[in-house]
Amino acid sequence: MAKQIITVIPGDGIGPDIINATIKVLDKAGCNFEYEYADAGLVALEKHGELVPEETLALIKKNKIALKGPLTTPVGEGFTSINVTLRKQFQLYANVRPVLSFKGTKARYDNIDIITIRENTEGMYSGLGQTLSEDGMKAEAMSLVTREGAERIVTFAYETARKEGRKKVTAVHKANILKSTSGLFLKVAREVAQRYPDIESTEMIVDNCCMQLVMNPEQFDMIVTTNLFGDILSDLCAGLVGGLGMAPGANIGEDCAIFEAVHGSAPDIAGKNLANPTSVILAAIQMLEYLEMGDKAENIRRAITDVIESGDRTTRDLGGSHGTTDFTDAVLERL
Ligand SMILES: NC(=O)c1ccc[n+]([C@@H]2O[C@H](COP(=O)([O-])OP(=O)(O)OC[C@H]3O[C@@H](n4cnc5c(N)ncnc54)[C@H](O)[C@@H]3O)[C@@H](O)[C@H]2O)c1
């Protein structure tokens, strides 16, 4: 059988270190992938004069599966977010962000298992209607919610819930104030929920949801929501299980998927061998599950869980005193 080819984008800051760690883990687990490397982010801007070169887009399109490190989007005018660009270009409409408690971390909770399903191409991140008046006194942006987009993401959430044996889906919205956009999302979410009587459906206003997540997170199983709320809530969820170093994300479209860490390029610790590679390793586990390689995914999950629970060579953010390479070695030894 032909080898599965993965497009690998090491990215900026801590990206190359945590991506290299992950490739070592995939190889040691016997995944037998072939990798084609591509540039994006600041590193691409320096080498090729653009943040997302055509060659990178072509490789993602060809291989249909990419593993991506965090990318730095320069702040300021003229640069559209690279992640938003990739998600739109490949119609990666579903962003799947699971958080799971690991024993042995300094997290606030030890019983969290929540998946946030974030709509990834519409909402406040549609990029539409962004204007700033000439005198710099007035800025505008447009939020877009379509029936089709809402139905697609909510259906995706319920289908994922069924596949993963989840019991409850909570639609998060702000329909009391954002009556048109969030209102349409909620209306469609209620309609879709009717088609899944086997799964409990609840709804919650986003501000209350933030408080509930901090006070009583055990009540959540799956959350489905629009783009901006999903972005913020999923970072909040990461905070419940020990921080951004523990949070992976999958961007899923009809025929293409990009797997990544939820966090950014962490310039404060870049190049210091301090980054926790768990987030990208967990993203690689999502990739293996997507590729129906569940046995490999399970082996890697077991190895990383054991390292974190035993505290053997964990990184600083997990309460340890080791670096990326030591942590990775501890995982590799268990595979
Ligand atoms: N998916 C992406 O590519 C993505 C996502 C978010 C931000 N960004 C970009 O990243 C850059 C930096 O953003 P930021 O500083 O706001 O957020 P960040 O996520 O890079 O860092 C936030 C904090 O978390 C820590 N952290 C992040 N990942 C860690 C890891 N694996 N191990 C240990 N600690 C970790 C950092 O050291 C920092 O203190 C910006 O240019 C932003 O645009 C990219």
PDB file of N, CA and C in Angstrom, residues 231-326:
ATOM      1  N   ASP A 231     -13.528  30.207  19.707  1.00  0.00           N
ATOM      2  CA  ASP A 231     -12.118  30.543  19.880  1.00  0.00           C
ATOM      3  C   ASP A 231     -11.838  30.821  21.357  1.00  0.00           C
ATOM      4  N   ILE A 232     -12.677  31.630  21.950  1.00  0.00           N
ATOM      5  CA  ILE A 232     -12.449  32.051  23.337  1.00  0.00           C
ATOM      6  C   ILE A 232     -12.754  30.905  24.316  1.00  0.00           C
ATOM      7  N   LEU A 233     -13.893  30.249  24.119  1.00  0.00           N
ATOM      8  CA  LEU A 233     -14.277  29.176  25.054  1.00  0.00           C
ATOM      9  C   LEU A 233     -13.265  28.030  25.048  1.00  0.00           C
ATOM     10  N   SER A 234     -12.694  27.728  23.875  1.00  0.00           N
ATOM     11  CA  SER A 234     -11.769  26.589  23.829  1.00  0.00           C
ATOM     12  C   SER A 234     -10.468  26.910  24.567  1.00  0.00           C
ATOM     13  N   ASP A 235     -10.041  28.174  24.566  1.00  0.00           N
ATOM     14  CA  ASP A 235      -8.871  28.538  25.378  1.00  0.00           C
ATOM     15  C   ASP A 235      -9.225  28.452  26.862  1.00  0.00           C
ATOM     16  N   LEU A 236     -10.436  28.875  27.194  1.00  0.00           N
ATOM     17  CA  LEU A 236     -10.879  28.754  28.593  1.00  0.00           C
ATOM     18  C   LEU A 236     -10.834  27.276  29.018  1.00  0.00           C
ATOM     19  N   CYS A 237     -11.329  26.419  28.129  1.00  0.00           N
ATOM     20  CA  CYS A 237     -11.318  24.972  28.436  1.00  0.00           C
ATOM     21  C   CYS A 237      -9.884  24.470  28.605  1.00  0.00           C
ATOM     22  N   ALA A 238      -8.964  24.975  27.777  1.00  0.00           N
ATOM     23  CA  ALA A 238      -7.558  24.564  27.899  1.00  0.00           C
ATOM     24  C   ALA A 238      -7.044  24.930  29.291  1.00  0.00           C
ATOM     25  N   GLY A 239      -7.478  26.081  29.774  1.00  0.00           N
ATOM     26  CA  GLY A 239      -7.072  26.522  31.114  1.00  0.00           C
ATOM     27  C   GLY A 239      -7.561  25.594  32.215  1.00  0.00           C
ATOM     28  N   LEU A 240      -8.640  24.867  31.953  1.00  0.00           N
ATOM     29  CA  LEU A 240      -9.169  23.948  32.970  1.00  0.00           C
ATOM     30  C   LEU A 240      -8.295  22.707  33.125  1.00  0.00           C
ATOM     31  N   VAL A 241      -7.540  22.375  32.079  1.00  0.00           N
ATOM     32  CA  VAL A 241      -6.773  21.119  32.125  1.00  0.00           C
ATOM     33  C   VAL A 241      -5.262  21.358  32.172  1.00  0.00           C
ATOM     34  N   GLY A 242      -4.839  22.576  32.458  1.00  0.00           N
ATOM     35  CA  GLY A 242      -3.408  22.775  32.643  1.00  0.00           C
ATOM     36  C   GLY A 242      -2.771  23.688  31.625  1.00  0.00           C
ATOM     37  N   GLY A 243      -3.574  24.364  30.827  1.00  0.00           N
ATOM     38  CA  GLY A 243      -3.021  25.392  29.950  1.00  0.00           C
ATOM     39  C   GLY A 243      -2.933  25.000  28.497  1.00  0.00           C
ATOM     40  N   LEU A 244      -2.429  25.956  27.714  1.00  0.00           N
ATOM     41  CA  LEU A 244      -2.453  25.801  26.261  1.00  0.00           C
ATOM     42  C   LEU A 244      -1.546  24.678  25.765  1.00  0.00           C
ATOM     43  N   GLY A 245      -0.563  24.318  26.545  1.00  0.00           N
ATOM     44  CA  GLY A 245       0.341  23.241  26.142  1.00  0.00           C
ATOM     45  C   GLY A 245      -0.366  21.891  26.042  1.00  0.00           C
ATOM     46  N   MET A 246      -1.611  21.820  26.536  1.00  0.00           N
ATOM     47  CA  MET A 246      -2.353  20.557  26.571  1.00  0.00           C
ATOM     48  C   MET A 246      -3.502  20.527  25.572  1.00  0.00           C
ATOM     49  N   ALA A 247      -3.598  21.537  24.686  1.00  0.00           N
ATOM     50  CA  ALA A 247      -4.817  21.687  23.894  1.00  0.00           C
ATOM     51  C   ALA A 247      -4.571  21.545  22.388  1.00  0.00           C
ATOM     52  N   PRO A 248      -5.079  20.458  21.795  1.00  0.00           N
ATOM     53  CA  PRO A 248      -4.938  20.296  20.349  1.00  0.00           C
ATOM     54  C   PRO A 248      -6.196  20.773  19.613  1.00  0.00           C
ATOM     55  N   GLY A 249      -6.064  20.906  18.291  1.00  0.00           N
ATOM     56  CA  GLY A 249      -7.222  21.288  17.485  1.00  0.00           C
ATOM     57  C   GLY A 249      -7.131  20.681  16.095  1.00  0.00           C
ATOM     58  N   ALA A 250      -8.275  20.238  15.594  1.00  0.00           N
ATOM     59  CA  ALA A 250      -8.326  19.708  14.222  1.00  0.00           C
ATOM     60  C   ALA A 250      -9.235  20.610  13.406  1.00  0.00           C
ATOM     61  N   ASN A 251      -8.759  21.005  12.230  1.00  0.00           N
ATOM     62  CA  ASN A 251      -9.576  21.795  11.313  1.00  0.00           C
ATOM     63  C   ASN A 251     -10.022  20.869  10.198  1.00  0.00           C
ATOM     64  N   ILE A 252     -11.326  20.594  10.164  1.00  0.00           N
ATOM     65  CA  ILE A 252     -11.821  19.545   9.275  1.00  0.00           C
ATOM     66  C   ILE A 252     -12.700  20.138   8.179  1.00  0.00           C
ATOM     67  N   GLY A 253     -12.437  19.752   6.934  1.00  0.00           N
ATOM     68  CA  GLY A 253     -13.305  20.136   5.820  1.00  0.00           C
ATOM     69  C   GLY A 253     -13.850  18.891   5.148  1.00  0.00           C
ATOM     70  N   GLU A 254     -14.465  19.080   3.966  1.00  0.00           N
ATOM     71  CA  GLU A 254     -15.044  17.923   3.263  1.00  0.00           C
ATOM     72  C   GLU A 254     -13.983  16.915   2.869  1.00  0.00           C
ATOM     73  N   ASP A 255     -12.847  17.408   2.339  1.00  0.00           N
ATOM     74  CA  ASP A 255     -11.840  16.442   1.867  1.00  0.00           C
ATOM     75  C   ASP A 255     -10.420  16.839   2.265  1.00  0.00           C
ATOM     76  N   CYS A 256     -10.283  17.668   3.280  1.00  0.00           N
ATOM     77  CA  CYS A 256      -8.956  18.130   3.682  1.00  0.00           C
ATOM     78  C   CYS A 256      -8.995  18.408   5.181  1.00  0.00           C
ATOM     79  N   ALA A 257      -7.878  18.208   5.863  1.00  0.00           N
ATOM     80  CA  ALA A 257      -7.859  18.466   7.306  1.00  0.00           C
ATOM     81  C   ALA A 257      -6.477  18.945   7.736  1.00  0.00           C
ATOM     82  N   ILE A 258      -6.456  19.914   8.626  1.00  0.00           N
ATOM     83  CA  ILE A 258      -5.192  20.424   9.163  1.00  0.00           C
ATOM     84  C   ILE A 258      -5.231  20.279  10.685  1.00  0.00           C
ATOM     85  N   PHE A 259      -4.194  19.656  11.231  1.00  0.00           N
ATOM     86  CA  PHE A 259      -4.133  19.369  12.663  1.00  0.00           C
ATOM     87  C   PHE A 259      -3.059  20.263  13.288  1.00  0.00           C
ATOM     88  N   GLU A 260      -3.373  20.837  14.442  1.00  0.00           N
ATOM     89  CA  GLU A 260      -2.457  21.817  15.025  1.00  0.00           C
ATOM     90  C   GLU A 260      -2.657  21.927  16.527  1.00  0.00           C
ATOM     91  N   ALA A 261      -1.738  22.665  17.170  1.00  0.00           N
ATOM     92  CA  ALA A 261      -1.950  23.034  18.570  1.00  0.00           C
ATOM     93  C   ALA A 261      -2.884  24.230  18.583  1.00  0.00           C
ATOM     94  N   VAL A 262      -3.607  24.406  19.689  1.00  0.00           N
ATOM     95  CA  VAL A 262      -4.488  25.580  19.804  1.00  0.00           C
ATOM     96  C   VAL A 262      -3.649  26.837  20.062  1.00  0.00           C
ATOM     97  N   HIS A 263      -2.511  26.665  20.730  1.00  0.00           N
ATOM     98  CA  HIS A 263      -1.732  27.845  21.143  1.00  0.00           C
ATOM     99  C   HIS A 263      -0.949  28.464  19.991  1.00  0.00           C
ATOM    100  N   GLY A 264      -0.313  29.592  20.290  1.00  0.00           N
ATOM    101  CA  GLY A 264       0.477  30.303  19.297  1.00  0.00           C
ATOM    102  C   GLY A 264       1.950  29.937  19.351  1.00  0.00           C
ATOM    103  N   SER A 265       2.772  30.798  18.771  1.00  0.00           N
ATOM    104  CA  SER A 265       4.191  30.479  18.583  1.00  0.00           C
ATOM    105  C   SER A 265       5.029  30.735  19.830  1.00  0.00           C
ATOM    106  N   ALA A 266       4.393  31.207  20.901  1.00  0.00           N
ATOM    107  CA  ALA A 266       5.052  31.403  22.213  1.00  0.00           C
ATOM    108  C   ALA A 266       6.436  32.037  22.104  1.00  0.00           C
ATOM    109  N   PRO A 267       6.507  33.261  21.575  1.00  0.00           N
ATOM    110  CA  PRO A 267       7.824  33.902  21.387  1.00  0.00           C
ATOM    111  C   PRO A 267       8.615  34.027  22.687  1.00  0.00           C
ATOM    112  N   ASP A 268       7.900  34.081  23.834  1.00  0.00           N
ATOM    113  CA  ASP A 268       8.609  34.240  25.121  1.00  0.00           C
ATOM    114  C   ASP A 268       9.470  33.035  25.478  1.00  0.00           C
ATOM    115  N   ILE A 269       9.151  31.858  24.942  1.00  0.00           N
ATOM    116  CA  ILE A 269       9.967  30.677  25.287  1.00  0.00           C
ATOM    117  C   ILE A 269      10.596  30.034  24.049  1.00  0.00           C
ATOM    118  N   ALA A 270      10.469  30.684  22.882  1.00  0.00           N
ATOM    119  CA  ALA A 270      10.994  30.090  21.638  1.00  0.00           C
ATOM    120  C   ALA A 270      12.509  29.950  21.696  1.00  0.00           C
ATOM    121  N   GLY A 271      13.003  28.832  21.188  1.00  0.00           N
ATOM    122  CA  GLY A 271      14.443  28.607  21.091  1.00  0.00           C
ATOM    123  C   GLY A 271      15.080  28.252  22.424  1.00  0.00           C
ATOM    124  N   LYS A 272      14.282  28.012  23.460  1.00  0.00           N
ATOM    125  CA  LYS A 272      14.850  27.742  24.788  1.00  0.00           C
ATOM    126  C   LYS A 272      14.640  26.304  25.236  1.00  0.00           C
ATOM    127  N   ASN A 273      14.113  25.468  24.354  1.00  0.00           N
ATOM    128  CA  ASN A 273      13.854  24.067  24.687  1.00  0.00           C
ATOM    129  C   ASN A 273      12.931  23.936  25.901  1.00  0.00           C
ATOM    130  N   LEU A 274      11.960  24.859  26.009  1.00  0.00           N
ATOM    131  CA  LEU A 274      11.060  24.850  27.174  1.00  0.00           C
ATOM    132  C   LEU A 274       9.643  24.424  26.824  1.00  0.00           C
ATOM    133  N   ALA A 275       9.317  24.390  25.524  1.00  0.00           N
ATOM    134  CA  ALA A 275       7.915  24.170  25.127  1.00  0.00           C
ATOM    135  C   ALA A 275       7.462  22.755  25.433  1.00  0.00           C
ATOM    136  N   ASN A 276       6.229  22.665  25.841  1.00  0.00           N
ATOM    137  CA  ASN A 276       5.580  21.372  26.060  1.00  0.00           C
ATOM    138  C   ASN A 276       5.013  20.911  24.701  1.00  0.00           C
ATOM    139  N   PRO A 277       5.476  19.786  24.169  1.00  0.00           N
ATOM    140  CA  PRO A 277       4.984  19.365  22.852  1.00  0.00           C
ATOM    141  C   PRO A 277       3.654  18.627  22.893  1.00  0.00           C
ATOM    142  N   THR A 278       3.053  18.485  24.086  1.00  0.00           N
ATOM    143  CA  THR A 278       1.835  17.667  24.225  1.00  0.00           C
ATOM    144  C   THR A 278       0.727  18.090  23.268  1.00  0.00           C
ATOM    145  N   SER A 279       0.539  19.403  23.117  1.00  0.00           N
ATOM    146  CA  SER A 279      -0.580  19.875  22.290  1.00  0.00           C
ATOM    147  C   SER A 279      -0.465  19.344  20.856  1.00  0.00           C
ATOM    148  N   VAL A 280       0.720  19.401  20.278  1.00  0.00           N
ATOM    149  CA  VAL A 280       0.856  18.917  18.891  1.00  0.00           C
ATOM    150  C   VAL A 280       0.821  17.385  18.846  1.00  0.00           C
ATOM    151  N   ILE A 281       1.349  16.740  19.884  1.00  0.00           N
ATOM    152  CA  ILE A 281       1.263  15.272  19.909  1.00  0.00           C
ATOM    153  C   ILE A 281      -0.211  14.853  19.994  1.00  0.00           C
ATOM    154  N   LEU A 282      -0.994  15.574  20.805  1.00  0.00           N
ATOM    155  CA  LEU A 282      -2.432  15.266  20.876  1.00  0.00           C
ATOM    156  C   LEU A 282      -3.128  15.572  19.547  1.00  0.00           C
ATOM    157  N   ALA A 283      -2.657  16.618  18.849  1.00  0.00           N
ATOM    158  CA  ALA A 283      -3.219  16.918  17.513  1.00  0.00           C
ATOM    159  C   ALA A 283      -2.890  15.776  16.545  1.00  0.00           C
ATOM    160  N   ALA A 284      -1.685  15.221  16.688  1.00  0.00           N
ATOM    161  CA  ALA A 284      -1.303  14.078  15.839  1.00  0.00           C
ATOM    162  C   ALA A 284      -2.184  12.865  16.162  1.00  0.00           C
ATOM    163  N   ILE A 285      -2.569  12.725  17.430  1.00  0.00           N
ATOM    164  CA  ILE A 285      -3.489  11.637  17.809  1.00  0.00           C
ATOM    165  C   ILE A 285      -4.844  11.855  17.126  1.00  0.00           C
ATOM    166  N   GLN A 286      -5.299  13.108  17.093  1.00  0.00           N
ATOM    167  CA  GLN A 286      -6.547  13.407  16.362  1.00  0.00           C
ATOM    168  C   GLN A 286      -6.384  13.027  14.879  1.00  0.00           C
ATOM    169  N   MET A 287      -5.210  13.323  14.332  1.00  0.00           N
ATOM    170  CA  MET A 287      -4.943  13.006  12.923  1.00  0.00           C
ATOM    171  C   MET A 287      -5.001  11.492  12.690  1.00  0.00           C
ATOM    172  N   LEU A 288      -4.418  10.728  13.619  1.00  0.00           N
ATOM    173  CA  LEU A 288      -4.437   9.264  13.478  1.00  0.00           C
ATOM    174  C   LEU A 288      -5.868   8.732  13.556  1.00  0.00           C
ATOM    175  N   GLU A 289      -6.654   9.312  14.445  1.00  0.00           N
ATOM    176  CA  GLU A 289      -8.060   8.873  14.536  1.00  0.00           C
ATOM    177  C   GLU A 289      -8.799   9.201  13.237  1.00  0.00           C
ATOM    178  N   TYR A 290      -8.526  10.374  12.670  1.00  0.00           N
ATOM    179  CA  TYR A 290      -9.145  10.790  11.405  1.00  0.00           C
ATOM    180  C   TYR A 290      -8.757   9.810  10.288  1.00  0.00           C
ATOM    181  N   LEU A 291      -7.509   9.330  10.349  1.00  0.00           N
ATOM    182  CA  LEU A 291      -7.014   8.398   9.329  1.00  0.00           C
ATOM    183  C   LEU A 291      -7.378   6.943   9.655  1.00  0.00           C
ATOM    184  N   GLU A 292      -8.210   6.790  10.668  1.00  0.00           N
ATOM    185  CA  GLU A 292      -8.637   5.466  11.128  1.00  0.00           C
ATOM    186  C   GLU A 292      -7.466   4.576  11.524  1.00  0.00           C
ATOM    187  N   MET A 293      -6.514   5.193  12.238  1.00  0.00           N
ATOM    188  CA  MET A 293      -5.374   4.453  12.784  1.00  0.00           C
ATOM    189  C   MET A 293      -5.473   4.511  14.316  1.00  0.00           C
ATOM    190  N   GLY A 294      -6.633   4.098  14.805  1.00  0.00           N
ATOM    191  CA  GLY A 294      -6.949   4.229  16.227  1.00  0.00           C
ATOM    192  C   GLY A 294      -5.991   3.496  17.135  1.00  0.00           C
ATOM    193  N   ASP A 295      -5.431   2.361  16.669  1.00  0.00           N
ATOM    194  CA  ASP A 295      -4.515   1.604  17.546  1.00  0.00           C
ATOM    195  C   ASP A 295      -3.231   2.389  17.806  1.00  0.00           C
ATOM    196  N   LYS A 296      -2.721   3.033  16.755  1.00  0.00           N
ATOM    197  CA  LYS A 296      -1.505   3.861  16.942  1.00  0.00           C
ATOM    198  C   LYS A 296      -1.827   5.047  17.844  1.00  0.00           C
ATOM    199  N   ALA A 297      -3.001   5.641  17.617  1.00  0.00           N
ATOM    200  CA  ALA A 297      -3.416   6.789  18.430  1.00  0.00           C
ATOM    201  C   ALA A 297      -3.442   6.389  19.907  1.00  0.00           C
ATOM    202  N   GLU A 298      -3.994   5.218  20.178  1.00  0.00           N
ATOM    203  CA  GLU A 298      -4.135   4.745  21.555  1.00  0.00           C
ATOM    204  C   GLU A 298      -2.764   4.502  22.192  1.00  0.00           C
ATOM    205  N   ASN A 299      -1.836   3.913  21.418  1.00  0.00           N
ATOM    206  CA  ASN A 299      -0.481   3.670  21.950  1.00  0.00           C
ATOM    207  C   ASN A 299       0.186   4.973  22.365  1.00  0.00           C
ATOM    208  N   ILE A 300       0.074   5.955  21.499  1.00  0.00           N
ATOM    209  CA  ILE A 300       0.727   7.244  21.796  1.00  0.00           C
ATOM    210  C   ILE A 300       0.039   7.907  22.984  1.00  0.00           C
ATOM    211  N   ARG A 301      -1.285   7.832  23.015  1.00  0.00           N
ATOM    212  CA  ARG A 301      -2.007   8.439  24.144  1.00  0.00           C
ATOM    213  C   ARG A 301      -1.575   7.792  25.464  1.00  0.00           C
ATOM    214  N   ARG A 302      -1.413   6.464  25.433  1.00  0.00           N
ATOM    215  CA  ARG A 302      -1.008   5.760  26.652  1.00  0.00           C
ATOM    216  C   ARG A 302       0.383   6.224  27.109  1.00  0.00           C
ATOM    217  N   ALA A 303       1.289   6.353  26.128  1.00  0.00           N
ATOM    218  CA  ALA A 303       2.666   6.745  26.462  1.00  0.00           C
ATOM    219  C   ALA A 303       2.700   8.154  27.061  1.00  0.00           C
ATOM    220  N   ILE A 304       2.013   9.068  26.421  1.00  0.00           N
ATOM    221  CA  ILE A 304       2.079  10.464  26.905  1.00  0.00           C
ATOM    222  C   ILE A 304       1.352  10.612  28.238  1.00  0.00           C
ATOM    223  N   THR A 305       0.265   9.852  28.407  1.00  0.00           N
ATOM    224  CA  THR A 305      -0.462   9.891  29.686  1.00  0.00           C
ATOM    225  C   THR A 305       0.446   9.403  30.808  1.00  0.00           C
ATOM    226  N   ASP A 306       1.193   8.345  30.537  1.00  0.00           N
ATOM    227  CA  ASP A 306       2.070   7.794  31.563  1.00  0.00           C
ATOM    228  C   ASP A 306       3.176   8.782  31.936  1.00  0.00           C
ATOM    229  N   VAL A 307       3.736   9.442  30.925  1.00  0.00           N
ATOM    230  CA  VAL A 307       4.790  10.429  31.208  1.00  0.00           C
ATOM    231  C   VAL A 307       4.229  11.542  32.100  1.00  0.00           C
ATOM    232  N   ILE A 308       3.062  12.062  31.735  1.00  0.00           N
ATOM    233  CA  ILE A 308       2.494  13.197  32.479  1.00  0.00           C
ATOM    234  C   ILE A 308       2.076  12.756  33.887  1.00  0.00           C
ATOM    235  N   GLU A 309       1.436  11.591  33.972  1.00  0.00           N
ATOM    236  CA  GLU A 309       0.952  11.140  35.292  1.00  0.00           C
ATOM    237  C   GLU A 309       2.110  10.813  36.236  1.00  0.00           C
ATOM    238  N   SER A 310       3.164  10.237  35.678  1.00  0.00           N
ATOM    239  CA  SER A 310       4.286   9.850  36.544  1.00  0.00           C
ATOM    240  C   SER A 310       5.201  11.042  36.837  1.00  0.00           C
ATOM    241  N   GLY A 311       5.058  12.107  36.036  1.00  0.00           N
ATOM    242  CA  GLY A 311       5.920  13.275  36.230  1.00  0.00           C
ATOM    243  C   GLY A 311       7.343  13.026  35.751  1.00  0.00           C
ATOM    244  N   ASP A 312       7.532  11.973  34.966  1.00  0.00           N
ATOM    245  CA  ASP A 312       8.871  11.635  34.477  1.00  0.00           C
ATOM    246  C   ASP A 312       9.299  12.618  33.384  1.00  0.00           C
ATOM    247  N   ARG A 313      10.187  13.508  33.699  1.00  0.00           N
ATOM    248  CA  ARG A 313      10.763  14.484  32.773  1.00  0.00           C
ATOM    249  C   ARG A 313       9.731  15.438  32.147  1.00  0.00           C
ATOM    250  N   THR A 314       8.779  15.900  32.945  1.00  0.00           N
ATOM    251  CA  THR A 314       7.775  16.827  32.396  1.00  0.00           C
ATOM    252  C   THR A 314       8.324  18.255  32.322  1.00  0.00           C
ATOM    253  N   THR A 315       7.636  19.057  31.494  1.00  0.00           N
ATOM    254  CA  THR A 315       8.076  20.432  31.260  1.00  0.00           C
ATOM    255  C   THR A 315       7.572  21.362  32.371  1.00  0.00           C
ATOM    256  N   ARG A 316       8.094  22.581  32.368  1.00  0.00           N
ATOM    257  CA  ARG A 316       7.810  23.527  33.457  1.00  0.00           C
ATOM    258  C   ARG A 316       6.327  23.839  33.636  1.00  0.00           C
ATOM    259  N   ASP A 317       5.611  23.991  32.489  1.00  0.00           N
ATOM    260  CA  ASP A 317       4.184  24.334  32.577  1.00  0.00           C
ATOM    261  C   ASP A 317       3.379  23.214  33.237  1.00  0.00           C
ATOM    262  N   LEU A 318       3.955  21.993  33.275  1.00  0.00           N
ATOM    263  CA  LEU A 318       3.270  20.861  33.911  1.00  0.00           C
ATOM    264  C   LEU A 318       3.777  20.656  35.339  1.00  0.00           C
ATOM    265  N   GLY A 319       4.609  21.549  35.792  1.00  0.00           N
ATOM    266  CA  GLY A 319       5.128  21.452  37.150  1.00  0.00           C
ATOM    267  C   GLY A 319       6.477  20.757  37.222  1.00  0.00           C
ATOM    268  N   GLY A 320       7.013  20.330  36.071  1.00  0.00           N
ATOM    269  CA  GLY A 320       8.309  19.674  36.048  1.00  0.00           C
ATOM    270  C   GLY A 320       9.435  20.677  35.858  1.00  0.00           C
ATOM    271  N   SER A 321      10.637  20.143  35.549  1.00  0.00           N
ATOM    272  CA  SER A 321      11.771  21.064  35.381  1.00  0.00           C
ATOM    273  C   SER A 321      12.552  20.719  34.118  1.00  0.00           C
ATOM    274  N   HIS A 322      11.914  19.946  33.208  1.00  0.00           N
ATOM    275  CA  HIS A 322      12.638  19.482  32.032  1.00  0.00           C
ATOM    276  C   HIS A 322      12.237  20.252  30.777  1.00  0.00           C
ATOM    277  N   GLY A 323      12.990  19.988  29.699  1.00  0.00           N
ATOM    278  CA  GLY A 323      12.744  20.685  28.442  1.00  0.00           C
ATOM    279  C   GLY A 323      12.015  19.801  27.444  1.00  0.00           C
ATOM    280  N   THR A 324      11.807  20.363  26.243  1.00  0.00           N
ATOM    281  CA  THR A 324      11.070  19.667  25.181  1.00  0.00           C
ATOM    282  C   THR A 324      11.727  18.323  24.847  1.00  0.00           C
ATOM    283  N   THR A 325      13.053  18.323  24.736  1.00  0.00           N
ATOM    284  CA  THR A 325      13.728  17.107  24.280  1.00  0.00           C
ATOM    285  C   THR A 325      13.663  15.988  25.322  1.00  0.00           C
ATOM    286  N   ASP A 326      13.850  16.337  26.604  1.00  0.00           N
ATOM    287  CA  ASP A 326      13.761  15.314  27.660  1.00  0.00           C
ATOM    288  C   ASP A 326      12.351  14.723  27.708  1.00  0.00           C
TER     289      ASP A 326
END
